[in-house]
mmCIF file of C-alpha atoms and ligand atoms in Angstrom:
data_model
loop_
_atom_site.group_PDB
_atom_site.id
_atom_site.type_symbol
_atom_site.label_atom_id
_atom_site.label_comp_id
_atom_site.label_asym_id
_atom_site.label_seq_id
_atom_site.Cartn_x
_atom_site.Cartn_y
_atom_site.Cartn_z
ATOM 1 C CA HIS P 1 -129.615 -77.843 -80.072
ATOM 2 C CA GLU P 2 -130.849 -79.649 -77.008
ATOM 3 C CA ASP P 3 -130.510 -76.756 -74.651
ATOM 4 C CA PHE P 4 -133.465 -74.456 -75.102
ATOM 5 C CA GLY P 5 -131.754 -71.741 -73.112
ATOM 6 C CA TYR P 6 -129.155 -71.658 -75.843
ATOM 7 C CA ILE P 7 -131.832 -71.317 -78.521
ATOM 8 C CA PHE P 8 -133.284 -68.409 -76.619
ATOM 9 C CA SER P 9 -130.000 -66.575 -76.517
ATOM 10 C CA ARG P 10 -129.440 -67.192 -80.229
ATOM 11 C CA ASN P 11 -132.862 -65.780 -81.105
ATOM 12 C CA ASP P 12 -132.129 -62.947 -78.803
ATOM 13 C CA SER P 13 -128.989 -61.873 -80.613
ATOM 14 C CA LEU P 14 -130.683 -62.310 -83.989
ATOM 15 C CA GLU P 15 -133.436 -59.991 -82.974
ATOM 16 C CA LEU P 16 -131.081 -57.535 -81.386
ATOM 17 C CA SER P 17 -129.116 -57.229 -84.599
ATOM 18 C CA CYS P 18 -132.285 -56.400 -86.563
ATOM 19 C CA HIS P 19 -133.625 -53.648 -84.327
ATOM 20 C CA HIS P 20 -131.349 -50.669 -84.262
ATOM 21 C CA GLU P 21 -133.323 -48.787 -81.658
ATOM 22 C CA TYR P 22 -132.996 -51.721 -79.274
ATOM 23 C CA ASP P 23 -129.975 -51.111 -77.117
ATOM 24 C CA PRO P 24 -128.411 -54.479 -76.259
ATOM 25 C CA ALA P 25 -126.562 -52.910 -73.367
ATOM 26 C CA LYS P 26 -129.910 -52.263 -71.734
ATOM 27 C CA ALA P 27 -131.552 -55.563 -72.631
ATOM 28 C CA ARG P 28 -131.303 -58.536 -70.352
ATOM 29 C CA ILE P 29 -133.016 -61.857 -70.675
ATOM 30 C CA PHE P 30 -134.133 -63.940 -67.746
ATOM 31 C CA LYS P 31 -135.397 -67.481 -67.736
ATOM 32 C CA ILE P 32 -138.361 -68.030 -65.433
ATOM 33 C CA ILE P 33 -139.882 -71.474 -64.945
ATOM 34 C CA VAL P 34 -143.482 -71.981 -63.882
ATOM 35 C CA ILE P 35 -143.944 -75.199 -61.939
ATOM 36 C CA GLY P 36 -146.860 -76.971 -60.256
ATOM 37 C CA ASP P 37 -149.431 -79.757 -60.554
ATOM 38 C CA SER P 38 -151.326 -80.310 -63.757
ATOM 39 C CA ASN P 39 -154.507 -78.239 -64.100
ATOM 40 C CA VAL P 40 -153.549 -75.484 -61.629
ATOM 41 C CA GLY P 41 -153.508 -72.926 -64.457
ATOM 42 C CA LYS P 42 -149.831 -72.451 -65.330
ATOM 43 C CA THR P 43 -150.601 -72.137 -69.020
ATOM 44 C CA CYS P 44 -153.489 -69.716 -68.441
ATOM 45 C CA LEU P 45 -151.405 -67.561 -66.083
ATOM 46 C CA THR P 46 -148.452 -67.280 -68.428
ATOM 47 C CA TYR P 47 -150.765 -66.705 -71.375
ATOM 48 C CA ARG P 48 -152.530 -63.945 -69.454
ATOM 49 C CA PHE P 49 -149.199 -62.244 -68.826
ATOM 50 C CA CYS P 50 -147.734 -62.697 -72.322
ATOM 51 C CA GLY P 51 -150.885 -62.702 -74.442
ATOM 52 C CA GLY P 52 -153.061 -60.380 -72.382
ATOM 53 C CA THR P 53 -156.189 -62.536 -72.446
ATOM 54 C CA PHE P 54 -157.617 -65.636 -70.782
ATOM 55 C CA LEU P 55 -156.853 -68.702 -72.848
ATOM 56 C CA LYS P 56 -160.053 -70.687 -73.249
ATOM 57 C CA ASN P 57 -159.823 -74.470 -73.464
ATOM 58 C CA PRO P 58 -156.086 -74.913 -72.947
ATOM 59 C CA GLU P 59 -154.697 -78.370 -73.536
ATOM 60 C CA ALA P 60 -152.381 -80.052 -71.079
ATOM 61 C CA THR P 61 -148.862 -78.844 -71.717
ATOM 62 C CA ILE P 62 -146.529 -81.386 -73.250
ATOM 63 C CA GLY P 63 -142.879 -80.811 -72.394
ATOM 64 C CA VAL P 64 -142.822 -77.037 -72.275
ATOM 65 C CA ASP P 65 -144.416 -74.037 -73.934
ATOM 66 C CA PHE P 66 -142.237 -70.983 -74.342
ATOM 67 C CA ARG P 67 -143.685 -67.552 -73.824
ATOM 68 C CA GLU P 68 -141.875 -64.271 -73.757
ATOM 69 C CA ARG P 69 -142.556 -60.679 -72.888
ATOM 70 C CA THR P 70 -140.314 -57.662 -72.738
ATOM 71 C CA VAL P 71 -141.057 -55.337 -69.867
ATOM 72 C CA GLU P 72 -139.816 -51.834 -69.295
ATOM 73 C CA LEU P 73 -138.576 -51.061 -65.827
ATOM 74 C CA ASP P 74 -137.791 -47.676 -64.332
ATOM 75 C CA GLY P 75 -139.873 -45.889 -66.947
ATOM 76 C CA GLU P 76 -138.427 -46.880 -70.294
ATOM 77 C CA SER P 77 -134.803 -46.832 -69.311
ATOM 78 C CA ILE P 78 -134.347 -50.565 -68.756
ATOM 79 C CA LYS P 79 -135.778 -53.341 -70.886
ATOM 80 C CA VAL P 80 -135.902 -56.826 -69.492
ATOM 81 C CA ARG P 81 -136.937 -59.842 -71.523
ATOM 82 C CA LEU P 82 -138.701 -62.510 -69.563
ATOM 83 C CA ALA P 83 -138.360 -65.933 -71.173
ATOM 84 C CA ILE P 84 -141.103 -67.864 -69.479
ATOM 85 C CA TRP P 85 -141.063 -71.642 -69.494
ATOM 86 C CA ASP P 86 -144.587 -72.935 -69.009
ATOM 87 C CA THR P 87 -143.823 -76.475 -67.881
ATOM 88 C CA ALA P 88 -145.970 -79.606 -67.968
ATOM 89 C CA GLY P 89 -147.554 -80.709 -64.701
ATOM 90 C CA GLN P 90 -148.255 -84.255 -65.819
ATOM 91 C CA GLU P 91 -145.390 -86.581 -65.055
ATOM 92 C CA ARG P 92 -145.569 -88.378 -68.416
ATOM 93 C CA PHE P 93 -145.348 -85.069 -70.293
ATOM 94 C CA ARG P 94 -142.454 -83.660 -68.302
ATOM 95 C CA LYS P 95 -140.113 -86.465 -67.353
ATOM 96 C CA SER P 96 -137.806 -86.156 -70.361
ATOM 97 C CA MET P 97 -137.677 -82.378 -69.962
ATOM 98 C CA VAL P 98 -136.975 -81.861 -66.282
ATOM 99 C CA GLU P 99 -133.237 -81.332 -66.674
ATOM 100 C CA HIS P 100 -133.895 -78.634 -69.272
ATOM 101 C CA TYR P 101 -136.399 -76.862 -67.059
ATOM 102 C CA TYR P 102 -133.890 -76.179 -64.332
ATOM 103 C CA ARG P 103 -130.796 -75.458 -66.390
ATOM 104 C CA SER P 104 -129.606 -71.853 -65.967
ATOM 105 C CA VAL P 105 -132.894 -70.778 -64.472
ATOM 106 C CA HIS P 106 -133.134 -67.269 -63.027
ATOM 107 C CA ALA P 107 -136.402 -67.537 -61.092
ATOM 108 C CA VAL P 108 -139.022 -70.119 -60.154
ATOM 109 C CA ILE P 109 -142.780 -69.647 -59.804
ATOM 110 C CA PHE P 110 -144.588 -72.388 -57.862
ATOM 111 C CA VAL P 111 -148.278 -72.440 -58.742
ATOM 112 C CA TYR P 112 -151.124 -74.138 -56.896
ATOM 113 C CA ASP P 113 -154.895 -73.963 -57.311
ATOM 114 C CA VAL P 114 -156.744 -72.399 -54.358
ATOM 115 C CA THR P 115 -159.661 -74.778 -55.051
ATOM 116 C CA SER P 116 -157.424 -77.850 -54.738
ATOM 117 C CA LEU P 117 -155.814 -78.778 -51.434
ATOM 118 C CA THR P 118 -153.978 -81.541 -53.258
ATOM 119 C CA SER P 119 -152.215 -79.066 -55.516
ATOM 120 C CA PHE P 120 -151.203 -77.021 -52.463
ATOM 121 C CA HIS P 121 -149.893 -80.090 -50.661
ATOM 122 C CA SER P 122 -147.772 -80.898 -53.712
ATOM 123 C CA ILE P 123 -145.772 -77.704 -53.415
ATOM 124 C CA PRO P 124 -143.136 -79.234 -51.078
ATOM 125 C CA ASP P 125 -142.489 -81.900 -53.717
ATOM 126 C CA TRP P 126 -141.969 -79.240 -56.362
ATOM 127 C CA ILE P 127 -139.653 -77.341 -54.024
ATOM 128 C CA GLU P 128 -137.755 -80.558 -53.414
ATOM 129 C CA GLU P 129 -137.417 -81.224 -57.154
ATOM 130 C CA CYS P 130 -136.097 -77.714 -57.588
ATOM 131 C CA SER P 131 -133.469 -78.219 -54.881
ATOM 132 C CA ARG P 132 -132.470 -81.583 -56.333
ATOM 133 C CA HIS P 133 -131.595 -79.817 -59.556
ATOM 134 C CA SER P 134 -129.127 -77.528 -57.825
ATOM 135 C CA VAL P 135 -131.116 -74.335 -58.121
ATOM 136 C CA GLY P 136 -129.152 -72.003 -55.886
ATOM 137 C CA PRO P 137 -130.607 -70.293 -52.813
ATOM 138 C CA LEU P 138 -130.208 -66.890 -54.440
ATOM 139 C CA VAL P 139 -132.559 -67.779 -57.304
ATOM 140 C CA PRO P 140 -135.828 -66.009 -56.413
ATOM 141 C CA ARG P 141 -138.811 -68.254 -55.811
ATOM 142 C CA ILE P 142 -142.398 -67.118 -55.449
ATOM 143 C CA MET P 143 -145.692 -68.915 -54.834
ATOM 144 C CA VAL P 144 -148.913 -68.183 -56.688
ATOM 145 C CA GLY P 145 -152.360 -69.439 -55.663
ATOM 146 C CA ASN P 146 -154.490 -69.346 -58.822
ATOM 147 C CA LYS P 147 -158.264 -69.512 -59.513
ATOM 148 C CA CYS P 148 -159.291 -67.019 -56.837
ATOM 149 C CA ASP P 149 -162.370 -66.237 -58.922
ATOM 150 C CA LEU P 150 -163.863 -69.560 -57.773
ATOM 151 C CA ARG P 151 -164.735 -68.175 -54.352
ATOM 152 C CA ASP P 152 -167.291 -70.852 -53.444
ATOM 153 C CA ARG P 153 -164.884 -73.656 -54.177
ATOM 154 C CA ARG P 154 -161.874 -72.449 -52.245
ATOM 155 C CA GLU P 155 -160.076 -75.195 -50.307
ATOM 156 C CA VAL P 156 -156.798 -73.446 -49.444
ATOM 157 C CA PRO P 157 -157.219 -70.607 -46.935
ATOM 158 C CA THR P 158 -154.958 -67.627 -47.420
ATOM 159 C CA SER P 159 -153.745 -67.929 -43.829
ATOM 160 C CA ALA P 160 -152.484 -71.489 -44.324
ATOM 161 C CA ALA P 161 -150.805 -70.585 -47.599
ATOM 162 C CA GLN P 162 -149.196 -67.555 -46.010
ATOM 163 C CA ARG P 163 -147.827 -69.584 -43.099
ATOM 164 C CA PHE P 164 -146.393 -72.082 -45.518
ATOM 165 C CA ALA P 165 -144.861 -69.375 -47.725
ATOM 166 C CA ASP P 166 -143.384 -67.649 -44.683
ATOM 167 C CA SER P 167 -141.750 -70.867 -43.578
ATOM 168 C CA TYR P 168 -139.858 -70.955 -46.883
ATOM 169 C CA ASN P 169 -139.354 -67.197 -47.082
ATOM 170 C CA PHE P 170 -141.323 -67.088 -50.338
ATOM 171 C CA PRO P 171 -143.539 -64.182 -51.297
ATOM 172 C CA LEU P 172 -147.126 -65.367 -51.773
ATOM 173 C CA PHE P 173 -149.586 -64.049 -54.345
ATOM 174 C CA GLU P 174 -153.182 -65.065 -54.861
ATOM 175 C CA THR P 175 -154.776 -64.277 -58.173
ATOM 176 C CA SER P 176 -156.870 -65.487 -61.079
ATOM 177 C CA ALA P 177 -155.787 -65.969 -64.664
ATOM 178 C CA LYS P 178 -159.464 -65.913 -65.625
ATOM 179 C CA ASP P 179 -160.826 -62.844 -63.886
ATOM 180 C CA PRO P 180 -160.212 -59.793 -66.143
ATOM 181 C CA ALA P 181 -160.062 -57.613 -63.023
ATOM 182 C CA GLU P 182 -156.910 -59.500 -62.030
ATOM 183 C CA LYS P 183 -155.068 -58.772 -65.276
ATOM 184 C CA GLU P 184 -152.996 -55.968 -63.781
ATOM 185 C CA HIS P 185 -152.270 -58.062 -60.752
ATOM 186 C CA VAL P 186 -150.894 -60.879 -62.887
ATOM 187 C CA ASP P 187 -148.687 -58.276 -64.595
ATOM 188 C CA ALA P 188 -147.577 -57.004 -61.189
ATOM 189 C CA ILE P 189 -146.525 -60.470 -60.066
ATOM 190 C CA PHE P 190 -144.211 -60.929 -63.048
ATOM 191 C CA LEU P 191 -143.004 -57.324 -62.850
ATOM 192 C CA THR P 192 -142.140 -57.843 -59.216
ATOM 193 C CA LEU P 193 -139.947 -60.710 -60.230
ATOM 194 C CA ALA P 194 -138.432 -58.703 -63.092
ATOM 195 C CA TYR P 195 -137.435 -55.903 -60.716
ATOM 196 C CA ARG P 196 -135.914 -58.381 -58.362
ATOM 197 C CA LEU P 197 -133.953 -60.079 -61.145
ATOM 198 C CA LYS P 198 -132.791 -56.787 -62.561
ATOM 199 C CA SER P 199 -131.455 -55.505 -59.301
ATOM 200 C CA HIS P 200 -129.935 -58.842 -58.275
ATOM 201 C CA LYS P 201 -130.639 -57.990 -54.716
ATOM 202 C CA PRO P 202 -133.576 -58.769 -52.472
ATOM 203 C CA LEU P 203 -136.362 -56.251 -52.376
ATOM 204 C CA ARG P 204 -138.983 -55.462 -49.835
ATOM 205 C CA LEU P 205 -142.200 -55.043 -51.760
ATOM 206 C CA LYS P 206 -145.092 -52.770 -51.093
ATOM 207 C CA GLN P 207 -148.518 -54.351 -50.866
ATOM 208 C CA PRO P 208 -150.064 -54.095 -54.349
ATOM 209 C CA SER P 209 -153.240 -52.089 -54.651
ATOM 210 C CA VAL P 210 -155.401 -55.096 -55.547
ATOM 211 C CA SER P 211 -157.211 -56.004 -52.357
ATOM 212 C CA ASN P 212 -157.171 -59.782 -52.383
ATOM 213 C CA VAL P 213 -153.450 -60.004 -52.801
ATOM 214 C CA THR P 214 -151.247 -61.514 -50.205
ATOM 215 C CA GLN P 215 -147.573 -60.989 -50.651
ATOM 216 C CA LEU P 216 -144.504 -60.840 -48.563
ATOM 217 C CA TRP P 217 -140.841 -60.660 -49.191
ATOM 218 C CA ASN P 218 -139.529 -61.839 -45.881
ATOM 219 C CA GLN P 219 -136.194 -60.273 -46.322
ATOM 220 C CA SER P 220 -133.858 -58.421 -44.052
ATOM 221 C CA GLU P 221 -134.354 -54.886 -42.859
ATOM 222 C CA ASP P 222 -131.922 -53.050 -45.095
ATOM 223 C CA GLU P 223 -133.573 -53.759 -48.427
ATOM 224 C CA GLY P 224 -134.945 -51.409 -51.031
ATOM 225 C CA THR P 225 -138.516 -50.928 -52.141
ATOM 226 C CA CYS P 226 -140.005 -52.208 -55.330
ATOM 227 C CA GLN P 227 -141.530 -49.609 -57.616
ATOM 228 C CA CYS P 228 -144.503 -51.639 -58.719
HETATM 229 N N1 GTP S 301 -161.912 -70.544 -62.909
HETATM 230 C C1 GTP S 301 -160.644 -70.530 -63.325
HETATM 231 N N2 GTP S 301 -160.201 -71.511 -64.134
HETATM 232 C C2 GTP S 301 -158.913 -71.468 -64.522
HETATM 233 C C3 GTP S 301 -158.031 -70.440 -64.126
HETATM 234 N N3 GTP S 301 -156.816 -70.690 -64.686
HETATM 235 C C4 GTP S 301 -156.951 -71.819 -65.379
HETATM 236 N N4 GTP S 301 -158.205 -72.306 -65.292
HETATM 237 C C5 GTP S 301 -158.725 -73.530 -65.874
HETATM 238 O O1 GTP S 301 -157.999 -74.616 -65.323
HETATM 239 C C6 GTP S 301 -157.783 -75.631 -66.293
HETATM 240 C C7 GTP S 301 -156.311 -75.933 -66.409
HETATM 241 O O2 GTP S 301 -155.601 -74.798 -66.877
HETATM 242 P P1 GTP S 301 -154.136 -74.904 -67.514
HETATM 243 O O3 GTP S 301 -153.616 -73.523 -67.617
HETATM 244 O O4 GTP S 301 -154.148 -75.710 -68.752
HETATM 245 O O5 GTP S 301 -153.374 -75.732 -66.373
HETATM 246 P P2 GTP S 301 -151.838 -76.169 -66.365
HETATM 247 O O6 GTP S 301 -151.332 -75.941 -64.989
HETATM 248 O O7 GTP S 301 -151.106 -75.503 -67.458
HETATM 249 O O8 GTP S 301 -151.906 -77.748 -66.640
HETATM 250 P P3 GTP S 301 -150.751 -78.682 -67.298
HETATM 251 O O9 GTP S 301 -150.345 -78.069 -68.586
HETATM 252 O O10 GTP S 301 -151.397 -80.039 -67.483
HETATM 253 O O11 GTP S 301 -149.632 -78.753 -66.297
HETATM 254 C C8 GTP S 301 -158.417 -75.101 -67.597
HETATM 255 O O12 GTP S 301 -159.703 -75.669 -67.697
HETATM 256 C C9 GTP S 301 -158.516 -73.611 -67.378
HETATM 257 O O13 GTP S 301 -159.603 -73.046 -68.069
HETATM 258 C C10 GTP S 301 -158.536 -69.407 -63.280
HETATM 259 O O14 GTP S 301 -157.851 -68.467 -62.855
HETATM 260 N N5 GTP S 301 -159.840 -69.519 -62.909
HETATM 261 MG MG1 MG S 302 -150.143 -76.166 -69.113
#
């Protein structure tokens, strides 16, 4: 079937029927797309979250790579399956897939490379592509600046990225898929999104404990607090 979202839901029900302890009533699956220029580290970030390690020598993504991780929220009471679409940044490897990327998407992660101003300046184009594909305003969007481990090569100051993110009302995170010390932070970024998707309402998030994180949910005053 052409629609990969459909394949996901079929696999989902297959697996659900094989695992008796898995309560389908408590399992929800969300499609998250990871978008941004080629070479910003989308594959390494998603691999870090789903595989737990830094992927050495990744190849440019062709079309899309699917990754998935089930996370437990609120202790173990709620299981959420994150179906992560690691998209291709190179135009020639993505053009036939773009419609599939955006179909029935639940959340969008825009990634840039903090050592590449060009990749940061591309973000408006990615936002524009997203809007063109009728992704609704209620679909959460976040921005991630990757490769923070390359401190000497930084080209995108946090302050500029934060101003930009604020102007779109996006939370901003800066992290590194490579730095092992950032592993928990990468988890926290995806968990943040999972909580938001689960609750279906905007959340005001606490500043994560990792010091070089910048994040904001610029939401209204009457919102809850994330537990991560
Ligand atoms: N130093 C450093 N290098 C990274 C980091 N994340 C990714 N890289 C490197 O950046 C290069 C590109 O990483 P990918 O994850 O393949 O980039 P991508 O965004 O998936 O690229 P496309 O698939 O072409 O869109 C690789 O050489 C990675 O080793 C990071 O956090 N720090
Ligand atoms: Mg890739």
